[in-house]
Short mmCIF file of C-alpha atoms in Angstrom, two decimals:
data_model
loop_
_atom_site.label_atom_id
_atom_site.label_comp_id
_atom_site.label_asym_id
_atom_site.label_seq_id
_atom_site.Cartn_x
_atom_site.Cartn_y
_atom_site.Cartn_z
CA MET A 1 25.27 14.92 34.46
CA THR A 2 23.59 15.95 31.18
CA THR A 3 19.96 16.49 31.17
CA LYS A 4 18.29 15.64 27.71
CA LEU A 5 15.42 18.15 27.13
CA GLU A 6 12.17 17.33 25.39
CA PRO A 7 12.64 18.58 21.88
CA LEU A 8 10.45 21.53 20.70
CA THR A 9 8.25 21.37 17.71
CA PRO A 10 8.52 24.29 15.10
CA GLU A 11 5.19 25.60 16.36
CA GLN A 12 6.55 25.64 20.09
CA VAL A 13 9.66 27.39 18.85
CA MET A 14 7.50 30.10 17.24
CA GLY A 15 5.62 30.41 20.63
CA LEU A 16 8.75 31.27 22.48
CA PRO A 17 9.25 34.87 23.93
CA ALA A 18 11.57 37.23 22.07
CA MET A 19 14.43 36.35 24.46
CA PRO A 20 14.07 32.78 25.54
CA PRO A 21 16.41 30.98 27.88
CA VAL A 22 19.31 29.07 26.38
CA LYS A 23 17.56 25.87 27.81
CA SER A 24 14.77 26.60 25.35
CA ALA A 25 17.36 26.99 22.50
CA PHE A 26 18.90 23.67 23.60
CA ALA A 27 15.37 21.93 23.43
CA ALA A 28 14.79 23.48 19.87
CA MET A 29 18.16 22.22 18.67
CA ASN A 30 17.59 18.86 20.34
CA ILE A 31 20.83 18.87 22.37
CA SER A 32 21.49 18.27 26.02
CA GLU A 33 22.16 20.94 28.58
CA GLY A 34 25.66 19.61 29.01
CA THR A 35 26.39 19.94 25.26
CA GLY A 36 24.72 23.32 25.05
CA TYR A 37 26.58 24.89 28.13
CA GLY A 38 29.80 23.29 26.93
CA LEU A 39 29.48 24.94 23.55
CA ILE A 40 28.81 28.22 25.25
CA ARG A 41 31.83 27.85 27.46
CA GLN A 42 33.95 27.17 24.38
CA GLU A 43 32.37 29.96 22.46
CA GLN A 44 31.12 27.61 19.96
CA PHE A 45 27.45 28.07 20.45
CA PRO A 46 26.01 28.82 16.95
CA ILE A 47 23.72 31.61 18.29
CA GLU A 48 24.85 34.69 20.24
CA VAL A 49 24.19 34.24 23.87
CA ILE A 50 23.27 37.36 25.94
CA GLU A 51 24.00 37.23 29.61
CA PHE A 52 21.71 39.14 32.15
CA GLY A 53 23.56 38.52 35.30
CA ARG A 54 23.46 34.73 35.86
CA SER A 55 20.76 34.35 33.20
CA LYS A 56 21.70 33.44 29.64
CA ARG A 57 19.32 34.10 26.81
CA VAL A 58 19.20 33.99 23.09
CA ARG A 59 17.25 36.01 20.51
CA LYS A 60 14.28 34.12 19.19
CA ALA A 61 14.96 35.67 15.71
CA ASP A 62 18.42 34.13 15.73
CA LEU A 63 17.15 30.80 16.82
CA VAL A 64 14.33 30.74 14.11
CA GLU A 65 16.99 31.76 11.52
CA PHE A 66 19.44 29.03 12.59
CA LEU A 67 16.73 26.33 12.49
CA GLY A 68 15.55 27.29 9.19
CA LEU A 69 12.16 28.37 10.24
CA SER A 70 12.20 31.87 8.73
CA MET A 71 9.58 30.89 6.13
CA LEU A 72 7.28 29.55 8.86
CA ALA A 73 7.81 32.92 10.80
CA ALA A 74 6.93 34.81 7.74
CA ALA A 75 3.85 32.82 7.04
CA GLU A 76 2.72 33.40 10.60
CA VAL A 77 3.28 37.21 10.26
CA GLN A 78 1.27 37.21 7.00
CA SER A 79 -1.53 35.17 8.58
CA ALA A 80 -1.77 37.39 11.57
CA ALA A 81 -1.74 40.52 9.27
CA ALA A 82 -4.49 39.06 7.19
CA ALA A 83 -6.47 38.20 10.39
CA ASN A 84 -6.16 41.80 11.65
CA SER A 85 -7.26 43.43 8.42
CA ASP A 86 -10.68 41.89 8.59
CA GLY A 87 -12.64 44.91 9.76
CA ALA A 88 -10.25 45.68 12.49
CA PRO A 89 -9.91 49.41 13.27
CA GLY A 90 -6.77 51.16 12.37
CA VAL A 91 -4.89 52.45 9.30
CA GLN A 92 -5.87 50.77 6.12
CA PRO A 93 -3.28 50.02 3.54
CA GLU A 94 -4.89 52.05 0.93
CA ALA A 95 -6.12 54.83 3.10
CA PRO A 96 -4.83 58.37 2.28
CA SER A 97 -2.66 59.96 4.92
CA GLU A 98 -3.52 63.13 6.70
CA GLN A 99 -1.30 66.10 6.25
CA SER A 100 -1.36 69.39 7.80
CA GLU A 101 -1.77 72.56 5.66
CA SER A 102 1.83 73.57 6.08
CA THR A 103 3.11 70.23 4.91
CA ARG A 104 0.85 70.20 1.89
CA ALA A 105 1.71 73.76 1.10
CA SER A 106 5.57 72.99 1.04
CA LYS A 107 5.26 70.29 -1.54
#
């Protein structure tokens, strides 16, 4: 029996953990479990499958790239970086770096 999974939206794919289970990849690709596991058995699955005991997982980065969502991922990273730079403590892009006296003297 093949189970058709509810397809994932691009936003849901972006919310997956770094190593989602293969069932999440099947849903993102809008294929059934039977088709997905069949492709894995035939070594035809388009993304590398990593096995941890009986658990099968994929890399989210590979899934995002395969689905053509790399631009969406880049936009999310830029958005998060912009949100964090609004008065958040930490290293500022234009801030001078601290160097020890011995490092400065050797230059």
